[in-house]
Amino acid sequence: MMFFMMLLFSFLFSFSSNNLMLIWVSLEMNMIFFLPLLMNKFYYKINSLTMMKYFIIQSISSMVFFFSLINLMLNKMELMKLNYYTIMMSMLMKLGLPPFSLWYINLMNNMNWIKCMILSILQKMIPLYILMKSIMFNPFIMIIIIYSSMQSVINGMSQILLKSLMTYSSINHLSWMLLLMMLMEKFMIKYMIMYSLLSFKIMYLFHYYSMTSLNMLNKKKILIFIKLIIFISMLSLAGLPPLMGFLLKWFSLKYIMMMNYQYLIILIFLLINSTFSFIYYLNIFIPFMMMFNFKNKIFNMKFEKFMMWMLMILFTSLYFMFLEHLM
């Protein structure tokens, strides 16, 4: 708990600072406090390897970021453009976006759901904040957006592990965030918050019921009501209308078209990829149709559990009610 609280402090320290050097300090604090959370005494060898992979990747990216900041402080104009690219590359490495996604995919598959939630949601915030401060339109970032979207769709189609599906889903949505970041920072923040809440809800359900693969939807003795929540939440993540995930992409399309037509081609490309990504979310549909066990009734639930799921549905409904108001 102490390390988690310190982890949250590193976020506050970063977001309250406008100085890139202080933000770099917060990145290092963030890495140090996250490393102990990766450890598990029951799986010491596996978690030691996971921790070392994370430490090496984060250290390399932090070094690149630090030396880029030093060059910026020295005002070396001939290196200004190079510094911009190196800062951007270091943050892409920390985010686990292609071509630096292998470590992120590997870590997600070797951690429990709680750690996956922290890595795929909380640990993205500071690098995204730095990118927001430094990113601008250029062909390189366009290539990264297209490549990230393509990789998430192609690799995600063959996955049956839920952690892999959530990893590629994260990469796909990050490509949308990068595009929005260059045009509308405020809307990108709203997109990130809504996506994070939706991902948290799904991963919490997977953690609560110890689910790791699509087949477990059929084998696990889970109430139909809960399975329905999981199914609808995944479809929302896929962007099926009229769910929240669809509204996020719909408003993204609307505002990008209003802002600048030069992004139309890449926007169409992302929409096509999102359509194809819907295929691997539909892999959940087959076990879902086979999982009905009519012996399970909603009323078998204890009152406390029933209220917990009702609150989840309530908050999901609130997303719909206030989303357009937030825009």
Short mmCIF file of C-alpha atoms in Angstrom, two decimals:
data_model
loop_
_atom_site.label_atom_id
_atom_site.label_comp_id
_atom_site.label_asym_id
_atom_site.label_seq_id
_atom_site.Cartn_x
_atom_site.Cartn_y
_atom_site.Cartn_z
CA MET A 1 0.00 0.00 0.00
CA MET A 2 2.84 2.39 0.83
CA PHE A 3 4.44 1.93 -2.60
CA PHE A 4 1.09 2.44 -4.31
CA MET A 5 0.54 5.71 -2.43
CA MET A 6 4.02 6.88 -3.42
CA LEU A 7 3.20 5.90 -7.00
CA LEU A 8 0.15 8.17 -6.88
CA PHE A 9 2.32 10.93 -5.41
CA SER A 10 4.65 10.71 -8.44
CA PHE A 11 1.65 11.41 -10.71
CA LEU A 12 0.65 14.47 -8.69
CA PHE A 13 4.24 15.70 -8.67
CA SER A 14 4.44 15.36 -12.46
CA PHE A 15 1.10 17.00 -13.28
CA SER A 16 1.78 19.94 -10.96
CA SER A 17 5.06 20.78 -12.69
CA ASN A 18 5.73 22.64 -15.94
CA ASN A 19 9.45 21.98 -15.85
CA LEU A 20 10.53 18.98 -17.96
CA MET A 21 13.45 18.23 -15.67
CA LEU A 22 11.13 17.93 -12.68
CA ILE A 23 8.84 15.75 -14.75
CA TRP A 24 11.85 13.52 -15.48
CA VAL A 25 12.40 13.25 -11.70
CA SER A 26 8.76 12.21 -11.30
CA LEU A 27 9.28 9.54 -13.99
CA GLU A 28 12.18 8.09 -12.02
CA MET A 29 10.15 8.13 -8.82
CA ASN A 30 7.32 6.44 -10.66
CA MET A 31 9.59 3.65 -11.89
CA ILE A 32 11.17 3.07 -8.45
CA PHE A 33 7.81 2.82 -6.69
CA PHE A 34 6.28 0.56 -9.32
CA LEU A 35 9.10 -2.02 -9.24
CA PRO A 36 8.25 -3.40 -5.74
CA LEU A 37 4.64 -3.85 -6.88
CA LEU A 38 5.86 -6.28 -9.55
CA MET A 39 7.27 -8.66 -6.96
CA ASN A 40 5.42 -11.73 -5.71
CA LYS A 41 7.05 -14.11 -3.22
CA PHE A 42 5.14 -17.11 -4.64
CA TYR A 43 6.49 -16.55 -8.17
CA TYR A 44 9.86 -15.05 -7.35
CA LYS A 45 11.79 -16.17 -10.47
CA ILE A 46 9.08 -15.14 -12.94
CA ASN A 47 8.55 -11.79 -11.25
CA SER A 48 12.28 -11.11 -11.01
CA LEU A 49 12.56 -11.47 -14.79
CA THR A 50 9.49 -9.29 -15.28
CA MET A 51 10.92 -6.65 -12.96
CA MET A 52 14.30 -6.67 -14.74
CA LYS A 53 12.67 -6.28 -18.17
CA TYR A 54 10.64 -3.34 -16.94
CA PHE A 55 13.65 -1.77 -15.22
CA ILE A 56 15.92 -2.06 -18.29
CA ILE A 57 13.35 -0.63 -20.72
CA GLN A 58 12.40 2.23 -18.42
CA SER A 59 16.04 3.03 -17.62
CA ILE A 60 17.04 3.20 -21.29
CA SER A 61 14.08 5.41 -22.19
CA SER A 62 14.73 7.66 -19.17
CA MET A 63 18.39 8.06 -20.16
CA VAL A 64 17.41 9.06 -23.69
CA PHE A 65 14.88 11.53 -22.31
CA PHE A 66 17.39 12.98 -19.82
CA PHE A 67 20.15 13.58 -22.41
CA SER A 68 17.60 15.16 -24.74
CA LEU A 69 16.62 17.57 -21.98
CA ILE A 70 20.28 18.42 -21.34
CA ASN A 71 20.71 19.28 -25.02
CA LEU A 72 17.60 21.45 -24.90
CA MET A 73 18.95 23.31 -21.88
CA LEU A 74 22.24 23.94 -23.69
CA ASN A 75 20.28 25.52 -26.58
CA LYS A 76 22.06 23.58 -29.29
CA MET A 77 19.95 24.65 -32.25
CA GLU A 78 21.53 22.14 -34.63
CA LEU A 79 20.29 19.34 -32.36
CA MET A 80 16.84 20.81 -31.71
CA LYS A 81 15.01 18.63 -34.23
CA LEU A 82 16.93 15.54 -33.12
CA ASN A 83 16.03 16.28 -29.48
CA TYR A 84 12.38 16.47 -30.40
CA TYR A 85 12.52 13.02 -32.01
CA THR A 86 14.51 11.45 -29.18
CA ILE A 87 12.06 12.77 -26.56
CA MET A 88 9.19 11.39 -28.58
CA MET A 89 10.92 8.02 -29.06
CA SER A 90 11.68 7.70 -25.35
CA MET A 91 8.01 8.30 -24.48
CA LEU A 92 6.82 5.83 -27.13
CA MET A 93 9.16 3.29 -25.52
CA LYS A 94 7.66 3.96 -22.10
CA LEU A 95 4.14 3.64 -23.49
CA GLY A 96 4.93 0.32 -25.14
CA LEU A 97 3.88 1.46 -28.61
CA PRO A 98 5.33 -0.10 -31.78
CA PRO A 99 8.13 -0.58 -32.59
CA PHE A 100 8.78 -0.87 -28.82
CA SER A 101 5.75 -2.95 -27.90
CA LEU A 102 7.29 -6.39 -27.28
CA TRP A 103 8.29 -5.67 -23.67
CA TYR A 104 4.79 -4.34 -22.91
CA ILE A 105 3.03 -7.37 -24.40
CA ASN A 106 5.38 -9.73 -22.54
CA LEU A 107 4.91 -7.98 -19.18
CA MET A 108 1.13 -7.89 -19.46
CA ASN A 109 1.03 -11.65 -20.03
CA ASN A 110 3.24 -12.33 -16.98
CA MET A 111 1.41 -10.23 -14.41
CA ASN A 112 -1.84 -10.55 -12.49
CA TRP A 113 -4.82 -8.35 -13.38
CA ILE A 114 -4.17 -5.77 -10.65
CA LYS A 115 -0.66 -5.12 -11.96
CA CYS A 116 -2.01 -5.11 -15.53
CA MET A 117 -4.45 -2.37 -14.52
CA ILE A 118 -1.64 -0.26 -13.07
CA LEU A 119 0.66 -0.78 -16.06
CA SER A 120 -1.93 -0.25 -18.80
CA ILE A 121 -3.76 2.68 -17.16
CA LEU A 122 -1.78 4.54 -14.48
CA GLN A 123 1.70 4.05 -15.93
CA LYS A 124 0.61 5.61 -19.23
CA MET A 125 -0.31 8.96 -17.70
CA ILE A 126 3.07 10.66 -17.25
CA PRO A 127 4.47 9.66 -20.69
CA LEU A 128 1.23 10.87 -22.33
CA TYR A 129 1.50 14.12 -20.38
CA ILE A 130 5.06 14.64 -21.65
CA LEU A 131 4.00 13.87 -25.22
CA MET A 132 1.18 16.41 -24.91
CA LYS A 133 3.76 19.04 -24.04
CA SER A 134 6.12 18.21 -26.88
CA ILE A 135 4.24 16.53 -29.73
CA MET A 136 3.54 18.29 -33.03
CA PHE A 137 2.48 17.22 -36.49
CA ASN A 138 5.16 15.34 -38.45
CA PRO A 139 5.27 12.34 -40.83
CA PHE A 140 7.06 10.18 -38.25
CA ILE A 141 4.24 10.32 -35.70
CA MET A 142 1.74 9.59 -38.47
CA ILE A 143 3.69 6.41 -39.30
CA ILE A 144 3.70 5.41 -35.61
CA ILE A 145 -0.09 5.92 -35.39
CA ILE A 146 -0.75 3.81 -38.50
CA TYR A 147 1.72 1.09 -37.49
CA SER A 148 0.31 0.88 -33.94
CA SER A 149 -3.22 0.58 -35.23
CA MET A 150 -2.26 -2.09 -37.79
CA GLN A 151 -0.22 -4.17 -35.34
CA SER A 152 -2.97 -4.18 -32.73
CA VAL A 153 -5.53 -5.41 -35.28
CA ILE A 154 -3.38 -8.06 -37.00
CA ASN A 155 -1.94 -9.55 -33.80
CA GLY A 156 -5.15 -9.24 -31.81
CA MET A 157 -7.18 -11.41 -34.18
CA SER A 158 -5.30 -14.59 -33.25
CA GLN A 159 -5.47 -14.12 -29.47
CA ILE A 160 -7.52 -16.16 -27.00
CA LEU A 161 -5.80 -14.88 -23.85
CA LEU A 162 -7.70 -12.01 -22.28
CA LYS A 163 -4.53 -10.21 -21.19
CA SER A 164 -3.26 -10.22 -24.78
CA LEU A 165 -6.60 -8.91 -26.02
CA MET A 166 -6.52 -6.07 -23.49
CA THR A 167 -2.90 -5.29 -24.41
CA TYR A 168 -3.65 -4.94 -28.13
CA SER A 169 -6.80 -3.00 -27.30
CA SER A 170 -4.65 -0.57 -25.30
CA ILE A 171 -2.24 -0.14 -28.23
CA ASN A 172 -5.17 0.47 -30.60
CA HIS A 173 -6.70 3.15 -28.39
CA LEU A 174 -3.31 4.79 -27.81
CA SER A 175 -3.05 5.35 -31.58
CA TRP A 176 -6.32 7.31 -31.37
CA MET A 177 -5.00 9.29 -28.40
CA LEU A 178 -1.83 10.26 -30.29
CA LEU A 179 -3.90 11.64 -33.17
CA LEU A 180 -6.20 13.56 -30.83
CA MET A 181 -3.20 14.87 -28.89
CA MET A 182 -2.01 16.87 -31.90
CA LEU A 183 -5.39 18.53 -32.40
CA MET A 184 -7.42 18.70 -29.19
CA GLU A 185 -5.59 18.15 -25.92
CA LYS A 186 -8.70 18.61 -23.77
CA PHE A 187 -10.72 16.06 -25.70
CA MET A 188 -7.77 13.66 -25.66
CA ILE A 189 -7.75 13.87 -21.83
CA LYS A 190 -11.48 13.10 -21.75
CA TYR A 191 -10.94 10.19 -24.15
CA MET A 192 -8.17 8.83 -21.92
CA ILE A 193 -10.28 9.14 -18.75
CA MET A 194 -13.30 7.41 -20.30
CA TYR A 195 -11.17 4.65 -21.82
CA SER A 196 -9.34 4.15 -18.51
CA LEU A 197 -12.61 3.80 -16.58
CA LEU A 198 -13.95 1.30 -19.09
CA SER A 199 -10.71 -0.73 -19.07
CA PHE A 200 -10.60 -0.67 -15.28
CA LYS A 201 -14.13 -2.05 -15.05
CA ILE A 202 -13.38 -4.90 -17.48
CA MET A 203 -10.05 -5.86 -15.90
CA TYR A 204 -11.55 -5.69 -12.42
CA LEU A 205 -14.21 -8.21 -13.49
CA PHE A 206 -11.53 -10.48 -14.95
CA HIS A 207 -9.54 -10.20 -11.72
CA TYR A 208 -12.57 -10.77 -9.49
CA TYR A 209 -13.45 -14.00 -11.31
CA SER A 210 -9.83 -15.07 -12.03
CA MET A 211 -10.37 -15.18 -15.79
CA THR A 212 -7.42 -15.47 -18.16
CA SER A 213 -8.82 -16.80 -21.47
CA LEU A 214 -11.95 -16.67 -23.61
CA ASN A 215 -12.72 -20.33 -22.88
CA MET A 216 -13.15 -19.54 -19.19
CA LEU A 217 -16.28 -17.53 -19.99
CA ASN A 218 -17.95 -20.85 -20.73
CA LYS A 219 -16.29 -22.97 -18.03
CA LYS A 220 -16.50 -20.57 -15.10
CA LYS A 221 -19.65 -20.75 -12.99
CA ILE A 222 -20.47 -17.09 -13.22
CA LEU A 223 -23.96 -15.63 -13.16
CA ILE A 224 -25.45 -14.84 -16.57
CA PHE A 225 -25.97 -11.28 -15.41
CA ILE A 226 -22.23 -10.81 -14.78
CA LYS A 227 -21.28 -12.48 -18.06
CA LEU A 228 -23.62 -10.11 -19.84
CA ILE A 229 -21.87 -7.13 -18.20
CA ILE A 230 -18.49 -8.48 -19.38
CA PHE A 231 -19.78 -9.04 -22.90
CA ILE A 232 -21.36 -5.58 -23.21
CA SER A 233 -18.26 -3.91 -21.73
CA MET A 234 -16.01 -5.62 -24.28
CA LEU A 235 -18.35 -4.56 -27.10
CA SER A 236 -18.17 -1.01 -25.78
CA LEU A 237 -14.38 -1.22 -25.85
CA ALA A 238 -14.67 -2.40 -29.46
CA GLY A 239 -16.74 0.67 -30.35
CA LEU A 240 -20.12 -0.91 -31.03
CA PRO A 241 -22.93 1.69 -31.21
CA PRO A 242 -24.54 3.05 -29.13
CA LEU A 243 -22.10 2.11 -26.34
CA MET A 244 -19.58 4.45 -24.74
CA GLY A 245 -16.62 3.26 -26.84
CA PHE A 246 -18.54 4.14 -30.01
CA LEU A 247 -19.39 7.61 -28.67
CA LEU A 248 -15.72 8.30 -27.96
CA LYS A 249 -14.77 7.51 -31.56
CA TRP A 250 -17.82 9.29 -32.94
CA PHE A 251 -16.92 12.53 -31.14
CA SER A 252 -13.27 12.06 -32.17
CA LEU A 253 -14.38 11.84 -35.81
CA LYS A 254 -16.68 14.83 -35.42
CA TYR A 255 -14.10 17.13 -33.85
CA ILE A 256 -11.20 16.11 -36.08
CA MET A 257 -13.34 16.81 -39.15
CA MET A 258 -14.22 20.21 -37.70
CA MET A 259 -10.60 21.04 -36.89
CA ASN A 260 -8.54 19.94 -39.88
CA TYR A 261 -9.27 17.99 -43.06
CA GLN A 262 -5.60 17.08 -43.62
CA TYR A 263 -6.06 14.28 -41.08
CA LEU A 264 -8.97 12.78 -43.02
CA ILE A 265 -6.95 9.97 -44.66
CA ILE A 266 -5.36 8.76 -41.42
CA LEU A 267 -8.74 9.08 -39.70
CA ILE A 268 -10.37 6.84 -42.31
CA PHE A 269 -7.50 4.38 -41.87
CA LEU A 270 -8.06 4.27 -38.09
CA LEU A 271 -11.79 3.76 -38.59
CA ILE A 272 -11.17 0.84 -40.98
CA ASN A 273 -8.74 -0.71 -38.48
CA SER A 274 -11.29 -0.24 -35.70
CA THR A 275 -13.81 -2.14 -37.82
CA PHE A 276 -11.37 -5.02 -38.24
CA SER A 277 -10.45 -4.93 -34.55
CA PHE A 278 -14.12 -5.60 -33.86
CA ILE A 279 -13.49 -9.15 -35.17
CA TYR A 280 -11.24 -10.17 -32.26
CA TYR A 281 -13.69 -8.71 -29.77
CA LEU A 282 -16.34 -10.88 -31.40
CA ASN A 283 -14.27 -13.93 -30.42
CA ILE A 284 -15.95 -13.45 -27.05
CA PHE A 285 -19.37 -13.80 -28.67
CA ILE A 286 -19.04 -17.55 -29.40
CA PRO A 287 -18.33 -18.67 -25.81
CA PHE A 288 -20.90 -16.14 -24.64
CA MET A 289 -23.64 -17.82 -26.70
CA MET A 290 -22.65 -21.22 -25.29
CA MET A 291 -22.40 -20.19 -21.68
CA PHE A 292 -26.05 -19.94 -20.68
CA ASN A 293 -26.74 -21.90 -17.55
CA PHE A 294 -30.31 -21.22 -16.59
CA LYS A 295 -29.81 -22.67 -13.13
CA ASN A 296 -28.04 -19.43 -12.30
CA LYS A 297 -30.38 -16.62 -11.35
CA ILE A 298 -29.71 -13.03 -10.53
CA PHE A 299 -31.44 -13.52 -7.22
CA ASN A 300 -28.84 -16.10 -6.13
CA MET A 301 -26.45 -13.24 -5.51
CA LYS A 302 -25.85 -11.92 -2.05
CA PHE A 303 -27.24 -8.45 -1.59
CA GLU A 304 -23.79 -6.82 -1.27
CA LYS A 305 -22.56 -8.28 -4.55
CA PHE A 306 -25.81 -7.40 -6.26
CA MET A 307 -25.46 -3.77 -5.14
CA MET A 308 -21.84 -3.65 -6.32
CA TRP A 309 -22.81 -4.68 -9.86
CA MET A 310 -25.78 -2.33 -9.83
CA LEU A 311 -23.43 0.55 -9.02
CA MET A 312 -21.20 -0.46 -11.92
CA ILE A 313 -24.18 -0.35 -14.28
CA LEU A 314 -25.22 3.00 -12.82
CA PHE A 315 -21.80 4.54 -13.48
CA THR A 316 -21.82 3.13 -17.02
CA SER A 317 -25.18 4.82 -17.57
CA LEU A 318 -23.80 8.08 -16.23
CA TYR A 319 -21.11 7.98 -18.94
CA PHE A 320 -23.85 8.10 -21.57
CA MET A 321 -25.80 10.84 -19.79
CA PHE A 322 -22.91 13.26 -19.33
CA LEU A 323 -20.54 12.44 -22.19
CA GLU A 324 -21.96 14.96 -24.64
CA HIS A 325 -22.15 17.55 -21.87
CA LEU A 326 -18.43 17.01 -21.19
CA MET A 327 -17.62 17.66 -24.82
#
